[in-house]
PDB file of C-alpha atoms in Angstrom:
ATOM      1  CA  UNK E   1     -86.058 129.450 -95.383  1.00  0.00           C
ATOM      2  CA  UNK E   2     -89.740 128.568 -95.605  1.00  0.00           C
ATOM      3  CA  UNK E   3     -92.112 128.417 -92.670  1.00  0.00           C
ATOM      4  CA  UNK E   4     -94.238 125.498 -93.763  1.00  0.00           C
ATOM      5  CA  UNK E   5     -96.730 125.383 -90.908  1.00  0.00           C
ATOM      6  CA  UNK E   6     -97.718 127.490 -87.946  1.00  0.00           C
ATOM      7  CA  UNK E   7    -100.109 126.446 -85.187  1.00  0.00           C
ATOM      8  CA  UNK E   8    -102.369 129.114 -83.708  1.00  0.00           C
ATOM      9  CA  UNK E   9    -101.812 130.225 -80.108  1.00  0.00           C
ATOM     10  CA  UNK E  10    -104.429 130.752 -77.404  1.00  0.00           C
ATOM     11  CA  UNK E  11    -104.741 134.514 -78.022  1.00  0.00           C
ATOM     12  CA  UNK E  12    -105.091 136.330 -81.352  1.00  0.00           C
ATOM     13  CA  UNK E  13    -101.676 137.102 -82.777  1.00  0.00           C
ATOM     14  CA  UNK E  14    -100.341 140.539 -83.660  1.00  0.00           C
ATOM     15  CA  UNK E  15     -97.851 140.768 -86.516  1.00  0.00           C
ATOM     16  CA  UNK E  16     -95.610 143.541 -87.778  1.00  0.00           C
ATOM     17  CA  UNK E  17     -92.859 143.811 -90.407  1.00  0.00           C
ATOM     18  CA  UNK E  18     -90.180 146.411 -91.128  1.00  0.00           C
ATOM     19  CA  UNK E  19     -87.194 146.827 -93.465  1.00  0.00           C
ATOM     20  CA  UNK E  20     -84.008 146.293 -91.438  1.00  0.00           C
ATOM     21  CA  UNK E  21     -80.409 145.183 -92.027  1.00  0.00           C
ATOM     22  CA  UNK E  22     -80.936 145.219 -95.775  1.00  0.00           C
ATOM     23  CA  UNK E  23     -83.724 142.658 -95.485  1.00  0.00           C
ATOM     24  CA  UNK E  24     -87.083 142.287 -93.722  1.00  0.00           C
ATOM     25  CA  UNK E  25     -87.692 141.847 -90.022  1.00  0.00           C
ATOM     26  CA  UNK E  26     -91.039 140.398 -88.993  1.00  0.00           C
ATOM     27  CA  UNK E  27     -92.521 139.511 -85.617  1.00  0.00           C
ATOM     28  CA  UNK E  28     -95.739 137.699 -84.741  1.00  0.00           C
ATOM     29  CA  UNK E  29     -96.577 137.677 -81.035  1.00  0.00           C
ATOM     30  CA  UNK E  30     -99.321 136.378 -78.775  1.00  0.00           C
ATOM     31  CA  UNK E  31    -100.418 137.648 -75.379  1.00  0.00           C
ATOM     32  CA  UNK E  32    -103.460 138.540 -73.309  1.00  0.00           C
ATOM     33  CA  UNK E  33    -102.744 142.308 -73.302  1.00  0.00           C
ATOM     34  CA  UNK E  34    -102.725 143.496 -76.926  1.00  0.00           C
ATOM     35  CA  UNK E  35    -101.462 146.991 -76.040  1.00  0.00           C
ATOM     36  CA  UNK E  36     -98.533 145.512 -74.164  1.00  0.00           C
ATOM     37  CA  UNK E  37     -97.790 143.178 -77.063  1.00  0.00           C
ATOM     38  CA  UNK E  38     -97.795 146.113 -79.500  1.00  0.00           C
ATOM     39  CA  UNK E  39     -95.373 148.075 -77.317  1.00  0.00           C
ATOM     40  CA  UNK E  40     -93.120 145.028 -77.147  1.00  0.00           C
ATOM     41  CA  UNK E  41     -93.089 144.694 -80.927  1.00  0.00           C
ATOM     42  CA  UNK E  42     -92.074 148.333 -81.298  1.00  0.00           C
ATOM     43  CA  UNK E  43     -89.340 147.824 -78.692  1.00  0.00           C
ATOM     44  CA  UNK E  44     -88.070 144.820 -80.662  1.00  0.00           C
ATOM     45  CA  UNK E  45     -88.003 146.896 -83.828  1.00  0.00           C
ATOM     46  CA  UNK E  46     -86.167 149.739 -82.071  1.00  0.00           C
ATOM     47  CA  UNK E  47     -83.522 147.337 -80.752  1.00  0.00           C
ATOM     48  CA  UNK E  48     -82.799 145.990 -84.237  1.00  0.00           C
ATOM     49  CA  UNK E  49     -82.812 149.505 -85.672  1.00  0.00           C
ATOM     50  CA  UNK E  50     -80.097 150.492 -83.174  1.00  0.00           C
ATOM     51  CA  UNK E  51     -78.009 147.474 -84.135  1.00  0.00           C
ATOM     52  CA  UNK E  52     -78.417 148.355 -87.808  1.00  0.00           C
ATOM     53  CA  UNK E  53     -77.037 151.822 -87.039  1.00  0.00           C
ATOM     54  CA  UNK E  54     -74.147 150.436 -84.974  1.00  0.00           C
ATOM     55  CA  UNK E  55     -73.075 148.123 -87.778  1.00  0.00           C
ATOM     56  CA  UNK E  56     -72.713 151.021 -90.190  1.00  0.00           C
ATOM     57  CA  UNK E  57     -69.306 151.747 -88.637  1.00  0.00           C
ATOM     58  CA  UNK E  58     -66.465 149.496 -87.465  1.00  0.00           C
ATOM     59  CA  UNK E  59     -66.818 148.651 -83.795  1.00  0.00           C
ATOM     60  CA  UNK E  60     -66.439 145.851 -81.285  1.00  0.00           C
ATOM     61  CA  UNK E  61     -69.531 144.036 -79.968  1.00  0.00           C
ATOM     62  CA  UNK E  62     -68.363 141.711 -77.147  1.00  0.00           C
ATOM     63  CA  UNK E  63     -70.911 138.863 -77.620  1.00  0.00           C
ATOM     64  CA  UNK E  64     -70.135 138.701 -81.335  1.00  0.00           C
ATOM     65  CA  UNK E  65     -66.362 138.916 -80.808  1.00  0.00           C
ATOM     66  CA  UNK E  66     -66.421 136.164 -78.174  1.00  0.00           C
ATOM     67  CA  UNK E  67     -68.394 133.750 -80.333  1.00  0.00           C
ATOM     68  CA  UNK E  68     -66.258 134.473 -83.397  1.00  0.00           C
ATOM     69  CA  UNK E  69     -63.157 133.523 -81.380  1.00  0.00           C
ATOM     70  CA  UNK E  70     -64.778 130.293 -80.171  1.00  0.00           C
ATOM     71  CA  UNK E  71     -65.869 129.342 -83.685  1.00  0.00           C
ATOM     72  CA  UNK E  72     -62.433 130.069 -85.129  1.00  0.00           C
ATOM     73  CA  UNK E  73     -60.664 128.016 -82.444  1.00  0.00           C
ATOM     74  CA  UNK E  74     -62.858 125.033 -83.215  1.00  0.00           C
ATOM     75  CA  UNK E  75     -63.140 125.258 -86.999  1.00  0.00           C
ATOM     76  CA  UNK E  76     -60.374 127.550 -88.234  1.00  0.00           C
ATOM     77  CA  UNK E  77     -63.013 129.678 -89.964  1.00  0.00           C
ATOM     78  CA  UNK E  78     -63.026 133.443 -89.384  1.00  0.00           C
ATOM     79  CA  UNK E  79     -66.697 134.408 -89.614  1.00  0.00           C
ATOM     80  CA  UNK E  80     -67.175 138.048 -90.762  1.00  0.00           C
ATOM     81  CA  UNK E  81     -69.133 140.234 -88.349  1.00  0.00           C
ATOM     82  CA  UNK E  82     -71.612 141.366 -90.990  1.00  0.00           C
ATOM     83  CA  UNK E  83     -72.491 137.759 -91.850  1.00  0.00           C
ATOM     84  CA  UNK E  84     -73.787 137.066 -88.336  1.00  0.00           C
ATOM     85  CA  UNK E  85     -75.531 140.374 -87.672  1.00  0.00           C
ATOM     86  CA  UNK E  86     -78.956 138.796 -88.223  1.00  0.00           C
ATOM     87  CA  UNK E  87     -78.428 136.439 -85.315  1.00  0.00           C
ATOM     88  CA  UNK E  88     -77.335 139.132 -82.891  1.00  0.00           C
ATOM     89  CA  UNK E  89     -80.249 141.339 -83.944  1.00  0.00           C
ATOM     90  CA  UNK E  90     -82.711 138.487 -83.422  1.00  0.00           C
ATOM     91  CA  UNK E  91     -81.421 137.848 -79.913  1.00  0.00           C
ATOM     92  CA  UNK E  92     -81.809 141.507 -78.995  1.00  0.00           C
ATOM     93  CA  UNK E  93     -85.311 141.595 -80.440  1.00  0.00           C
ATOM     94  CA  UNK E  94     -86.246 138.465 -78.484  1.00  0.00           C
ATOM     95  CA  UNK E  95     -84.996 140.077 -75.276  1.00  0.00           C
ATOM     96  CA  UNK E  96     -87.182 143.102 -75.964  1.00  0.00           C
ATOM     97  CA  UNK E  97     -90.383 141.047 -76.182  1.00  0.00           C
ATOM     98  CA  UNK E  98     -89.627 138.226 -73.736  1.00  0.00           C
ATOM     99  CA  UNK E  99     -91.352 139.672 -70.669  1.00  0.00           C
ATOM    100  CA  UNK E 100     -94.352 141.128 -72.485  1.00  0.00           C
ATOM    101  CA  UNK E 101     -95.710 138.232 -74.549  1.00  0.00           C
ATOM    102  CA  UNK E 102     -96.750 134.628 -74.042  1.00  0.00           C
ATOM    103  CA  UNK E 103     -94.952 133.580 -77.217  1.00  0.00           C
ATOM    104  CA  UNK E 104     -93.460 135.099 -80.350  1.00  0.00           C
ATOM    105  CA  UNK E 105     -92.067 134.075 -83.716  1.00  0.00           C
ATOM    106  CA  UNK E 106     -89.339 136.411 -84.942  1.00  0.00           C
ATOM    107  CA  UNK E 107     -87.723 136.425 -88.375  1.00  0.00           C
ATOM    108  CA  UNK E 108     -84.824 138.469 -89.702  1.00  0.00           C
ATOM    109  CA  UNK E 109     -83.645 137.631 -93.193  1.00  0.00           C
ATOM    110  CA  UNK E 110     -85.036 134.107 -93.129  1.00  0.00           C
ATOM    111  CA  UNK E 111     -83.631 133.191 -89.714  1.00  0.00           C
ATOM    112  CA  UNK E 112     -86.314 132.197 -87.221  1.00  0.00           C
ATOM    113  CA  UNK E 113     -86.500 132.458 -83.444  1.00  0.00           C
ATOM    114  CA  UNK E 114     -89.347 130.876 -81.473  1.00  0.00           C
ATOM    115  CA  UNK E 115     -89.853 132.328 -78.002  1.00  0.00           C
ATOM    116  CA  UNK E 116     -92.313 130.692 -75.619  1.00  0.00           C
ATOM    117  CA  UNK E 117     -93.400 127.255 -74.559  1.00  0.00           C
ATOM    118  CA  UNK E 118     -92.203 124.339 -76.720  1.00  0.00           C
ATOM    119  CA  UNK E 119     -94.212 124.024 -79.902  1.00  0.00           C
ATOM    120  CA  UNK E 120     -94.076 122.320 -83.287  1.00  0.00           C
ATOM    121  CA  UNK E 121     -93.428 124.437 -86.353  1.00  0.00           C
ATOM    122  CA  UNK E 122     -92.333 122.880 -89.611  1.00  0.00           C
ATOM    123  CA  UNK E 123     -89.587 124.955 -91.214  1.00  0.00           C
ATOM    124  CA  UNK E 124     -88.584 124.081 -94.745  1.00  0.00           C
ATOM    125  CA  UNK E 125     -84.942 124.213 -95.857  1.00  0.00           C
ATOM    126  CA  UNK E 126     -84.860 125.673 -99.375  1.00  0.00           C
ATOM    127  CA  UNK E 127     -82.757 124.112-102.103  1.00  0.00           C
ATOM    128  CA  UNK E 128     -80.189 126.800-103.068  1.00  0.00           C
ATOM    129  CA  UNK E 129     -80.186 125.557-106.662  1.00  0.00           C
ATOM    130  CA  UNK E 130     -83.969 125.370-107.059  1.00  0.00           C
ATOM    131  CA  UNK E 131     -86.109 127.779-105.048  1.00  0.00           C
ATOM    132  CA  UNK E 132     -89.233 125.733-105.829  1.00  0.00           C
ATOM    133  CA  UNK E 133     -87.890 122.741-103.887  1.00  0.00           C
ATOM    134  CA  UNK E 134     -87.036 122.039-100.273  1.00  0.00           C
ATOM    135  CA  UNK E 135     -84.191 119.832 -99.111  1.00  0.00           C
ATOM    136  CA  UNK E 136     -86.063 118.856 -95.976  1.00  0.00           C
ATOM    137  CA  UNK E 137     -88.255 120.070 -93.143  1.00  0.00           C
ATOM    138  CA  UNK E 138     -87.149 120.649 -89.542  1.00  0.00           C
ATOM    139  CA  UNK E 139     -89.473 120.585 -86.548  1.00  0.00           C
ATOM    140  CA  UNK E 140     -88.736 123.856 -84.735  1.00  0.00           C
ATOM    141  CA  UNK E 141     -89.766 123.399 -81.104  1.00  0.00           C
ATOM    142  CA  UNK E 142     -87.860 126.370 -79.676  1.00  0.00           C
ATOM    143  CA  UNK E 143     -84.719 128.437 -80.103  1.00  0.00           C
ATOM    144  CA  UNK E 144     -83.398 129.693 -83.420  1.00  0.00           C
ATOM    145  CA  UNK E 145     -82.949 128.085 -86.821  1.00  0.00           C
ATOM    146  CA  UNK E 146     -80.542 129.422 -89.435  1.00  0.00           C
ATOM    147  CA  UNK E 147     -79.645 128.091 -92.876  1.00  0.00           C
ATOM    148  CA  UNK E 148     -76.476 129.086 -94.735  1.00  0.00           C
ATOM    149  CA  UNK E 149     -76.217 127.944 -98.352  1.00  0.00           C
ATOM    150  CA  UNK E 150     -74.444 128.445-101.646  1.00  0.00           C
ATOM    151  CA  UNK E 151     -75.452 127.800-105.222  1.00  0.00           C
ATOM    152  CA  UNK E 152     -73.572 125.489-107.562  1.00  0.00           C
ATOM    153  CA  UNK E 153     -71.410 124.046-104.786  1.00  0.00           C
ATOM    154  CA  UNK E 154     -68.560 121.866-106.093  1.00  0.00           C
ATOM    155  CA  UNK E 155     -68.801 118.090-105.570  1.00  0.00           C
ATOM    156  CA  UNK E 156     -67.853 117.072-102.054  1.00  0.00           C
ATOM    157  CA  UNK E 157     -68.701 120.479-100.604  1.00  0.00           C
ATOM    158  CA  UNK E 158     -71.673 121.332 -98.430  1.00  0.00           C
ATOM    159  CA  UNK E 159     -74.287 123.324-100.293  1.00  0.00           C
ATOM    160  CA  UNK E 160     -76.583 123.935 -97.341  1.00  0.00           C
ATOM    161  CA  UNK E 161     -76.064 123.886 -93.570  1.00  0.00           C
ATOM    162  CA  UNK E 162     -78.899 124.465 -91.113  1.00  0.00           C
ATOM    163  CA  UNK E 163     -78.195 124.923 -87.405  1.00  0.00           C
ATOM    164  CA  UNK E 164     -80.715 124.841 -84.581  1.00  0.00           C
ATOM    165  CA  UNK E 165     -79.388 126.507 -81.410  1.00  0.00           C
ATOM    166  CA  UNK E 166     -80.761 127.969 -78.173  1.00  0.00           C
ATOM    167  CA  UNK E 167     -79.935 131.488 -79.371  1.00  0.00           C
ATOM    168  CA  UNK E 168     -79.859 133.155 -82.759  1.00  0.00           C
ATOM    169  CA  UNK E 169     -76.264 134.391 -82.704  1.00  0.00           C
ATOM    170  CA  UNK E 170     -74.955 130.856 -82.188  1.00  0.00           C
ATOM    171  CA  UNK E 171     -77.190 129.436 -84.927  1.00  0.00           C
ATOM    172  CA  UNK E 172     -76.072 132.161 -87.339  1.00  0.00           C
ATOM    173  CA  UNK E 173     -72.349 131.897 -86.612  1.00  0.00           C
ATOM    174  CA  UNK E 174     -72.151 128.107 -86.659  1.00  0.00           C
ATOM    175  CA  UNK E 175     -74.185 127.795 -89.858  1.00  0.00           C
ATOM    176  CA  UNK E 176     -71.827 130.215 -91.614  1.00  0.00           C
ATOM    177  CA  UNK E 177     -68.702 128.491 -90.288  1.00  0.00           C
ATOM    178  CA  UNK E 178     -69.803 124.919 -91.005  1.00  0.00           C
ATOM    179  CA  UNK E 179     -70.763 125.810 -94.579  1.00  0.00           C
ATOM    180  CA  UNK E 180     -67.278 127.242 -95.150  1.00  0.00           C
ATOM    181  CA  UNK E 181     -65.425 124.191 -93.797  1.00  0.00           C
ATOM    182  CA  UNK E 182     -63.311 122.174 -96.192  1.00  0.00           C
ATOM    183  CA  UNK E 183     -64.415 118.556 -96.185  1.00  0.00           C
ATOM    184  CA  UNK E 184     -68.110 119.156 -96.746  1.00  0.00           C
ATOM    185  CA  UNK E 185     -70.819 117.535 -94.672  1.00  0.00           C
ATOM    186  CA  UNK E 186     -68.551 114.806 -93.306  1.00  0.00           C
ATOM    187  CA  UNK E 187     -66.439 117.359 -91.488  1.00  0.00           C
ATOM    188  CA  UNK E 188     -69.317 119.696 -90.621  1.00  0.00           C
ATOM    189  CA  UNK E 189     -71.202 116.933 -88.825  1.00  0.00           C
ATOM    190  CA  UNK E 190     -68.024 115.632 -87.157  1.00  0.00           C
ATOM    191  CA  UNK E 191     -67.057 119.073 -85.837  1.00  0.00           C
ATOM    192  CA  UNK E 192     -70.459 119.691 -84.278  1.00  0.00           C
ATOM    193  CA  UNK E 193     -71.928 116.317 -83.229  1.00  0.00           C
ATOM    194  CA  UNK E 194     -73.625 117.790 -80.150  1.00  0.00           C
ATOM    195  CA  UNK E 195     -75.414 120.524 -82.100  1.00  0.00           C
ATOM    196  CA  UNK E 196     -78.600 120.389 -84.112  1.00  0.00           C
ATOM    197  CA  UNK E 197     -77.160 120.421 -87.637  1.00  0.00           C
ATOM    198  CA  UNK E 198     -78.658 119.471 -91.009  1.00  0.00           C
ATOM    199  CA  UNK E 199     -76.135 119.341 -93.852  1.00  0.00           C
ATOM    200  CA  UNK E 200     -76.800 118.799 -97.553  1.00  0.00           C
ATOM    201  CA  UNK E 201     -74.294 118.047-100.293  1.00  0.00           C
ATOM    202  CA  UNK E 202     -74.685 116.747-103.822  1.00  0.00           C
ATOM    203  CA  UNK E 203     -75.187 113.192-102.555  1.00  0.00           C
ATOM    204  CA  UNK E 204     -77.576 113.414 -99.618  1.00  0.00           C
ATOM    205  CA  UNK E 205     -79.077 115.308 -96.688  1.00  0.00           C
ATOM    206  CA  UNK E 206     -77.809 114.243 -93.247  1.00  0.00           C
ATOM    207  CA  UNK E 207     -78.191 115.483 -89.700  1.00  0.00           C
ATOM    208  CA  UNK E 208     -76.785 115.060 -86.209  1.00  0.00           C
ATOM    209  CA  UNK E 209     -78.358 112.654 -83.740  1.00  0.00           C
ATOM    210  CA  UNK E 210     -79.764 115.553 -81.724  1.00  0.00           C
ATOM    211  CA  UNK E 211     -82.298 116.113 -84.500  1.00  0.00           C
ATOM    212  CA  UNK E 212     -83.363 112.483 -84.734  1.00  0.00           C
ATOM    213  CA  UNK E 213     -87.106 112.295 -85.521  1.00  0.00           C
ATOM    214  CA  UNK E 214     -87.223 116.057 -86.104  1.00  0.00           C
ATOM    215  CA  UNK E 215     -86.139 116.132 -89.757  1.00  0.00           C
ATOM    216  CA  UNK E 216     -88.178 114.829 -92.670  1.00  0.00           C
ATOM    217  CA  UNK E 217     -87.164 114.599 -96.309  1.00  0.00           C
ATOM    218  CA  UNK E 218     -89.401 115.247 -99.308  1.00  0.00           C
ATOM    219  CA  UNK E 219     -90.958 112.208-100.924  1.00  0.00           C
ATOM    220  CA  UNK E 220     -89.057 110.872-103.913  1.00  0.00           C
ATOM    221  CA  UNK E 221     -91.099 111.296-107.059  1.00  0.00           C
ATOM    222  CA  UNK E 222     -91.325 108.477-109.542  1.00  0.00           C
ATOM    223  CA  UNK E 223     -89.580 109.185-112.858  1.00  0.00           C
TER     224      UNK E 223
END
């Protein structure tokens, strides 16, 4: 996922990045007390580091188990725990910084979480079959945005599903489940009409009414 634009906050931002969960975790945060912001960033990193360690062995994590059951009841898709670890880690990191910063942008493995007052950040949805192109751009005003995709998707199947949700675990789990649904975008959008969902197949890019006026498509180039 591509962060296409980022508006500056009132205070200078502090950014950090670390290797975690087999990918990169990054946090940019804004606040009046820079020392407090730095401590919050380290706390966020420590929380994700602990989750990374926990996931090295089989175990039950109640929030993940509960959401997996809800997703399976609604879609029939059993989402693997390791495929939604990014979302759970992001939520824990957001909790670690919430009371110490004015706002923060967190990213684990290309999943974003905006914490703070509503804002406008343009997040590009990459084309899984051409990394130089985007399928569209979503206006991220708050919450978490996750894209699940697959290359060379067969005709009639979804090749990219982006979910915007209030928390990262939900965005992660629903994006994974909706991509796996038989029936492609027609079924994905029908199953989750109340969610913020952008679905792309070989024919078009469509989204739920909750994202009306918050999704833009790239201009069509003349042949």
